[in-house]
Short mmCIF file of N, CA and C in Angstrom, two decimals:
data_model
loop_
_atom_site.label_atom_id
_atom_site.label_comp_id
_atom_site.label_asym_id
_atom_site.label_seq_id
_atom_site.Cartn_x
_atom_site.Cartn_y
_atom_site.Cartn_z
N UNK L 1 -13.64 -14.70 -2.09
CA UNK L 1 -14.23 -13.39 -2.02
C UNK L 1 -15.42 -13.41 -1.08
N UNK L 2 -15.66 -12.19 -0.23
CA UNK L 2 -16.59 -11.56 0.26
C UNK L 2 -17.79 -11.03 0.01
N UNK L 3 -18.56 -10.99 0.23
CA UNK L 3 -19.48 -10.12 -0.79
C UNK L 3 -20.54 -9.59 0.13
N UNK L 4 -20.55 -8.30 0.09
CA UNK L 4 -21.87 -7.62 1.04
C UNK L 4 -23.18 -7.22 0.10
N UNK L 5 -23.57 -6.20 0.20
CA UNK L 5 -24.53 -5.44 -0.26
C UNK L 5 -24.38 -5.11 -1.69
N UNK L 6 -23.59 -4.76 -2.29
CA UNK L 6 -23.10 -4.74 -3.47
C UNK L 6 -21.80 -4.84 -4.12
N UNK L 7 -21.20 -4.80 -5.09
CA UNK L 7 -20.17 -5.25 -5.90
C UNK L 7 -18.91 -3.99 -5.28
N UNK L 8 -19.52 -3.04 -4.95
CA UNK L 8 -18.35 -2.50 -4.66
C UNK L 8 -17.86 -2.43 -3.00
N UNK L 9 -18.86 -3.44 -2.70
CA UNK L 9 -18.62 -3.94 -1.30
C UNK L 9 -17.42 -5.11 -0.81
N UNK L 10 -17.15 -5.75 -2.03
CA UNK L 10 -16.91 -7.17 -2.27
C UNK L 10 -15.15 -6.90 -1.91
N UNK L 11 -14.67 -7.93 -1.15
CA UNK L 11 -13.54 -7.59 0.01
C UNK L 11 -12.05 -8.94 -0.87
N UNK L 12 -11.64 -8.62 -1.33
CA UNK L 12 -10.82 -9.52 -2.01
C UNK L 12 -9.10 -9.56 -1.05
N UNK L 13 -8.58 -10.51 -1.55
CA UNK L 13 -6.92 -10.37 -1.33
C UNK L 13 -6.28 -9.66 -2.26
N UNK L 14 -5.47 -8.76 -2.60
CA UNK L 14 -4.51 -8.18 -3.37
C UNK L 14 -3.11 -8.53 -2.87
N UNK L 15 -2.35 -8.74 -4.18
CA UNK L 15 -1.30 -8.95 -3.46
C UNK L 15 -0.16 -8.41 -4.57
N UNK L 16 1.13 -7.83 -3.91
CA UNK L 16 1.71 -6.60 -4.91
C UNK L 16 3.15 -6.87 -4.42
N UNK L 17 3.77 -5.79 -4.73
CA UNK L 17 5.08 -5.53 -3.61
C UNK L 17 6.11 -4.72 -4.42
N UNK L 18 7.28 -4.47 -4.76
CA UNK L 18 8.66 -4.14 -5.45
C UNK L 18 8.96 -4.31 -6.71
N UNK L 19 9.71 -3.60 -7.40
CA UNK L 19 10.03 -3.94 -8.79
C UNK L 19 10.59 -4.92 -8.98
N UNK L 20 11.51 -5.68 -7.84
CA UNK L 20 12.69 -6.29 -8.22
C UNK L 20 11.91 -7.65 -7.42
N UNK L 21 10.92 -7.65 -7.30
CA UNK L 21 9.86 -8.57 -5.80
C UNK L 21 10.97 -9.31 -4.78
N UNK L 22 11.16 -8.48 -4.43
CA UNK L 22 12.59 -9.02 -2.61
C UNK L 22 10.94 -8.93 -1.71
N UNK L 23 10.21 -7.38 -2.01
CA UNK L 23 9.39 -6.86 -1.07
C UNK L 23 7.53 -7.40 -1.68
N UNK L 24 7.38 -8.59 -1.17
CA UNK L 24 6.23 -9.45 -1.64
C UNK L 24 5.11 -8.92 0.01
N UNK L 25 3.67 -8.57 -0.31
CA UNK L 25 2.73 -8.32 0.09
C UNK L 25 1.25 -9.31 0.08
N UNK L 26 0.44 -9.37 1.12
CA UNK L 26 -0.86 -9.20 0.33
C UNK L 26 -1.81 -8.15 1.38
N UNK L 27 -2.77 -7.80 0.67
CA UNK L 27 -3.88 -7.22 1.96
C UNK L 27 -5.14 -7.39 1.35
N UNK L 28 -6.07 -7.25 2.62
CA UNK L 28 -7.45 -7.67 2.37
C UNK L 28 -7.81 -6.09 2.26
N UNK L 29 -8.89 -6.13 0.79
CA UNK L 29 -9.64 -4.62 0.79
C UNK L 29 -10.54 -4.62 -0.54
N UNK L 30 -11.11 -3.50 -0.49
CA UNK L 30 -12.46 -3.97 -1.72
C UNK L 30 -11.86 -4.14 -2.48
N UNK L 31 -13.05 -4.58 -3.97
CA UNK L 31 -12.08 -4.60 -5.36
C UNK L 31 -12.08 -3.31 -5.83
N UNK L 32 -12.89 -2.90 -5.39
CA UNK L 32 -13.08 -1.28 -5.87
C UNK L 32 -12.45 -0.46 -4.89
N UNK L 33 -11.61 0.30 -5.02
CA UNK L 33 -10.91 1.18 -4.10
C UNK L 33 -10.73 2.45 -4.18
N UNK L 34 -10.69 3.31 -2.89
CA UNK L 34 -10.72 4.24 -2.93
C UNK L 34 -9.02 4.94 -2.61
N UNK L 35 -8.49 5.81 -3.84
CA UNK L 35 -7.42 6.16 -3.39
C UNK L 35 -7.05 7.90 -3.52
N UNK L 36 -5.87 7.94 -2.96
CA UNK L 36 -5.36 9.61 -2.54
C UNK L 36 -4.02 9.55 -3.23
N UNK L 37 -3.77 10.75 -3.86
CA UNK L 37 -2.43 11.74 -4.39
C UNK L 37 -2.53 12.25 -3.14
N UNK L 38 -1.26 11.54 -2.54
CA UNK L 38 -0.66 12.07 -1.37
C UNK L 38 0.08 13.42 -1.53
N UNK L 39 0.04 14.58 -0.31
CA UNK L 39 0.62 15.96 -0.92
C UNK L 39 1.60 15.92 0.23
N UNK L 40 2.06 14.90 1.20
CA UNK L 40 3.14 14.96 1.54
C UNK L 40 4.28 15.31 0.63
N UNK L 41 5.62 16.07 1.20
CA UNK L 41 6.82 15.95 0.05
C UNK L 41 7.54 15.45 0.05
N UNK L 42 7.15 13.97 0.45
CA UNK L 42 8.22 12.61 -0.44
C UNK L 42 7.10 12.32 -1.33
N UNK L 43 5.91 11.87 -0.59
CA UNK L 43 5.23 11.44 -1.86
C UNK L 43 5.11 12.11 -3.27
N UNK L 44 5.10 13.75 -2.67
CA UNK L 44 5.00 14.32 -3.73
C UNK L 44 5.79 14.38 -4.55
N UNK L 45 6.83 14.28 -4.48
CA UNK L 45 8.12 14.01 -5.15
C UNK L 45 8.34 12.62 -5.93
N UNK L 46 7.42 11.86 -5.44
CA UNK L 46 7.30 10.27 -6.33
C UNK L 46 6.22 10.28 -6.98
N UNK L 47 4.75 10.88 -6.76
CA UNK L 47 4.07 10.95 -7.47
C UNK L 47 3.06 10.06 -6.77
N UNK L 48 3.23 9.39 -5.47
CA UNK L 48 2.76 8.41 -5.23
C UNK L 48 1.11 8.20 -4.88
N UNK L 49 0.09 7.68 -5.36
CA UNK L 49 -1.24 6.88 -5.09
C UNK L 49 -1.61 6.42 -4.12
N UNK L 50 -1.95 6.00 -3.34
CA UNK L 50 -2.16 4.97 -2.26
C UNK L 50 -3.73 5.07 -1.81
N UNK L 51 -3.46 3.89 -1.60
CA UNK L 51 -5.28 3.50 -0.67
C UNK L 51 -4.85 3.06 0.49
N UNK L 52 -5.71 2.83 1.89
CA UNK L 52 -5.14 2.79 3.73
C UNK L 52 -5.91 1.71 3.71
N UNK L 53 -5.73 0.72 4.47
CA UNK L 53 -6.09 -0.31 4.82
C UNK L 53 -5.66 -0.47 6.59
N UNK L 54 -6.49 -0.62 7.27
CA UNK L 54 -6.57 -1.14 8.62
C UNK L 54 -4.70 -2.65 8.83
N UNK L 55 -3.49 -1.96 10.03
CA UNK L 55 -2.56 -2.54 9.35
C UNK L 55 -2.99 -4.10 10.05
N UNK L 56 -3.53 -4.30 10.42
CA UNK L 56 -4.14 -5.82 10.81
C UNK L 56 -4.49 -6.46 9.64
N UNK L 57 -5.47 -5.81 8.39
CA UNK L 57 -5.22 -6.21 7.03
C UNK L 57 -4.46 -6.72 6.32
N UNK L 58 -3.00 -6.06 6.06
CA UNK L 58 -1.78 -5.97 5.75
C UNK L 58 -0.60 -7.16 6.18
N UNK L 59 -0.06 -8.05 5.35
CA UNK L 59 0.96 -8.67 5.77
C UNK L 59 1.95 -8.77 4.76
N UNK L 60 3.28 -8.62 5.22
CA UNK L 60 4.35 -8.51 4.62
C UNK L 60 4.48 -10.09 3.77
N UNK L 61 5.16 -10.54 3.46
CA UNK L 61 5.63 -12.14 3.09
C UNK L 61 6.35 -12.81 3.89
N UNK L 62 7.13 -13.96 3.94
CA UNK L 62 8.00 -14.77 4.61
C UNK L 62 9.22 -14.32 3.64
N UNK L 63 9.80 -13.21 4.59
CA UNK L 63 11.76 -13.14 4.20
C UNK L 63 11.24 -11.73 3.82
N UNK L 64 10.48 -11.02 3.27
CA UNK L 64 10.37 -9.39 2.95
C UNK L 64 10.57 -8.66 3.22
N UNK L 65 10.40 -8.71 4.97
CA UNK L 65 11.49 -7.64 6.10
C UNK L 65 12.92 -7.50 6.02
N UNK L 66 13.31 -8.74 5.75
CA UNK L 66 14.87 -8.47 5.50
C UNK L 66 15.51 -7.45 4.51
N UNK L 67 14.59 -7.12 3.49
CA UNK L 67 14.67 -6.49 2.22
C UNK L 67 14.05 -5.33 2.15
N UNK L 68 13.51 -4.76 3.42
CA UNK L 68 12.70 -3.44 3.70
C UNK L 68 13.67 -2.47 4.72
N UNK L 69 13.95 -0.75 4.43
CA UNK L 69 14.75 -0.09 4.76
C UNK L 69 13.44 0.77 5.32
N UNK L 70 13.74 1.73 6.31
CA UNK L 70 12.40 2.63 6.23
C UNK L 70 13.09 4.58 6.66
N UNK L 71 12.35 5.12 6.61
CA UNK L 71 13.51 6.78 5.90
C UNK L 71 11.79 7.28 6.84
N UNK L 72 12.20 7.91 7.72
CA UNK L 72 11.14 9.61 8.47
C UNK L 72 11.76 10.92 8.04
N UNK L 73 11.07 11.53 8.72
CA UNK L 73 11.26 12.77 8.09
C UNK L 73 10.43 13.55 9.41
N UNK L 74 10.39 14.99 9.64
CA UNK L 74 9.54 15.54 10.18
C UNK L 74 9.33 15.47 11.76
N UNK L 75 8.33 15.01 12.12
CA UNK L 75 7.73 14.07 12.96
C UNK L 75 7.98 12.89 13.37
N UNK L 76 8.41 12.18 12.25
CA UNK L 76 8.84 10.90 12.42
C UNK L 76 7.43 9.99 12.19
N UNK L 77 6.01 10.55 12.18
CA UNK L 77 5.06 9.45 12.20
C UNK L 77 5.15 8.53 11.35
N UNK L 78 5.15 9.17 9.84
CA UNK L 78 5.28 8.48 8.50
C UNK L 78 6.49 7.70 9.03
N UNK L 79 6.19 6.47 8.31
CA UNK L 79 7.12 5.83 8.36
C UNK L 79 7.01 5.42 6.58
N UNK L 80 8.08 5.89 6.09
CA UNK L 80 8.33 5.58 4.31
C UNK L 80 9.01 4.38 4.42
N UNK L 81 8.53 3.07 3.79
CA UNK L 81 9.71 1.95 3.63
C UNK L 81 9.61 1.85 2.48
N UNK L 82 10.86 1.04 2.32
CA UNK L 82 11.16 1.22 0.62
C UNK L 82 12.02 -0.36 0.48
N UNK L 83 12.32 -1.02 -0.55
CA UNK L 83 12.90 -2.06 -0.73
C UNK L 83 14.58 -1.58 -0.74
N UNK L 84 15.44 -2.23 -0.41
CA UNK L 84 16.75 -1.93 -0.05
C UNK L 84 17.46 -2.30 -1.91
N UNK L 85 16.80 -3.10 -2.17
CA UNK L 85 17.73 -3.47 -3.83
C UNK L 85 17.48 -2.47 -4.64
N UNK L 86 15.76 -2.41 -4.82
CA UNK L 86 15.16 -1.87 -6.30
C UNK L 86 14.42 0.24 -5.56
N UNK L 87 14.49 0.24 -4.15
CA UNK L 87 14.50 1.32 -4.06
C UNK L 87 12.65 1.74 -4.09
N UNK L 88 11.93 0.65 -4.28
CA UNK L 88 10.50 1.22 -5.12
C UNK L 88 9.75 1.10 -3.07
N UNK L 89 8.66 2.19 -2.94
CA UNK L 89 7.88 2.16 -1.75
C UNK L 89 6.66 1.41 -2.41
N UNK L 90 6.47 0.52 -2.12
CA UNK L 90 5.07 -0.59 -2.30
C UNK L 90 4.11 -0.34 -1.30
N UNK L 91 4.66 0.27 0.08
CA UNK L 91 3.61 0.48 1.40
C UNK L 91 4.50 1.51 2.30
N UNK L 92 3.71 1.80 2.86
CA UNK L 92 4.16 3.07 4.14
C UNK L 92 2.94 3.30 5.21
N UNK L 93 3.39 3.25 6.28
CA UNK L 93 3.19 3.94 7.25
C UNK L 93 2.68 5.82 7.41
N UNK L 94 1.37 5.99 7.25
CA UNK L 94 1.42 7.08 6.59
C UNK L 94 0.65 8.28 7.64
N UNK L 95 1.21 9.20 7.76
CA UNK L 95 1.01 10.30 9.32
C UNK L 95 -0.54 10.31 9.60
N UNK L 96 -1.73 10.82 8.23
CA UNK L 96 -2.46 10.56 8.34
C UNK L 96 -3.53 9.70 9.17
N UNK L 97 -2.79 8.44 9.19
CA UNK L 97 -3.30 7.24 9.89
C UNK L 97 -1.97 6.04 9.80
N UNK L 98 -1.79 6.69 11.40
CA UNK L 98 -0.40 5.79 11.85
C UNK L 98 -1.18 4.51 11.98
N UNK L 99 -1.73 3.76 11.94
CA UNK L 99 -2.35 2.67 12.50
C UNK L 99 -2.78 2.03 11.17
N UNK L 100 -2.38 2.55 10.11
CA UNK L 100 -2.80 1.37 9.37
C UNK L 100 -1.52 1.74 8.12
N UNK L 101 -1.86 0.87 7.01
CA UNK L 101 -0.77 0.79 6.10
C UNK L 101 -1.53 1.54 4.55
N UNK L 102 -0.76 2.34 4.29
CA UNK L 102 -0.89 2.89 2.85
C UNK L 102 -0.43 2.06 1.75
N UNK L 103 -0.56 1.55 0.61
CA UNK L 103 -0.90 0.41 -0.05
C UNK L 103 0.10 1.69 -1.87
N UNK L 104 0.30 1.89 -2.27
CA UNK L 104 0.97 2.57 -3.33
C UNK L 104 -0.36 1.42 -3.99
N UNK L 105 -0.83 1.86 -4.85
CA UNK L 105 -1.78 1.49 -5.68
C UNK L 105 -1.26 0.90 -7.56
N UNK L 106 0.21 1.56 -7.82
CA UNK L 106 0.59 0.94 -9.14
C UNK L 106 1.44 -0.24 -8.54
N UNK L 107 1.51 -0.46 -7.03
CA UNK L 107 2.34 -1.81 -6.55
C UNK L 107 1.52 -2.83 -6.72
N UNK L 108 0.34 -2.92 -6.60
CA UNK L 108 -0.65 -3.99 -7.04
C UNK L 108 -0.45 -4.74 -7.74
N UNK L 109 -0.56 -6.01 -8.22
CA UNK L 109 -0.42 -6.91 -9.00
C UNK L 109 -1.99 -6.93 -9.70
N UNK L 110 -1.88 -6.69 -11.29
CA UNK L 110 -2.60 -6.55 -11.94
C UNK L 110 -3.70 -7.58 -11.62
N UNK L 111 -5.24 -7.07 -12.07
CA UNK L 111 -6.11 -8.70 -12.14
C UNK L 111 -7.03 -8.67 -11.23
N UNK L 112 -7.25 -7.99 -10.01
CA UNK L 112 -8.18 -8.49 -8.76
C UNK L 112 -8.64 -6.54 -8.97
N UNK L 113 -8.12 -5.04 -9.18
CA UNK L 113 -8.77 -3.91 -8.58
C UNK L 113 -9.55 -4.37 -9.66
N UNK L 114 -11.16 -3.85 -9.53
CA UNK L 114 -12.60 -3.50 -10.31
C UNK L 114 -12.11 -2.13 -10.48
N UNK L 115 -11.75 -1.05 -9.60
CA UNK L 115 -12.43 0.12 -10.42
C UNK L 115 -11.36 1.25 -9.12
N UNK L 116 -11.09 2.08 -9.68
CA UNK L 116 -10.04 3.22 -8.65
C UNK L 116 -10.40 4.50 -8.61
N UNK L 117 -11.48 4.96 -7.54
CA UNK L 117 -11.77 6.02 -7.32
C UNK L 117 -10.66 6.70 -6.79
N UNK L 118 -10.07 8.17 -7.34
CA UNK L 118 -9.32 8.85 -7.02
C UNK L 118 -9.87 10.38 -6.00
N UNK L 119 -9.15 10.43 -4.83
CA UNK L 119 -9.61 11.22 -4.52
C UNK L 119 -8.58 12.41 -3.95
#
């Protein structure tokens, strides 16, 4: 761990991915995080959470791509990927901010978030 100015500064690894884990993750980001109810309508339709992380942050696993499908819509910016077995989106590509990765926040692996500001 990292640690700046204060506790909710503090920059950890998380690491999450799929129901069925084909689609294994980690990314660097506080422990405390800040996240969004996306009002896109896929997300909205899943219900989905997410916090953005810079995608230089973000790395898939060794073999996880093989097991990742990805579905646009629209525009095409979003890029929705989803695991090809279990169907669950753990991360996306999100229009908002093409340049980094949206993180689904119940994909997390329990143990490392401090605290989930919703916004």
């Amino acid at each position: 761990m990292t640690s700046s100015a204060g506790s909710h500064d503090v920059v950890v690894v998380h690491t999450g991915g799929c129901h069925c884990r084909r689609v294994r993750w980690r990314v660097e980001a506080p422990a405390s995080i800040v996240a969004w109810v996306c009002n896109c309508s896929d997300c909205s339709m899943r219900g989905n959470t997410h916090f953005v992380v810079p995608a230089a942050k973000f790395r898939l696993q060794a073999g996880a791509d093989e097991s990742v499908t990805t579905y646009t819509f629209g525009t095409h910016t979003a890029r929705h990927t989803f695991c090809k077995v279990c169907g669950i989106t753990s991360f996306y590509t999100p229009r908002s901010n093409p340049d980094g990765v949206a993180v689904t926040v119940a994909c997390v692996d329990p143990g490392i978030v401090w605290v989930i500001y919703l916004l």
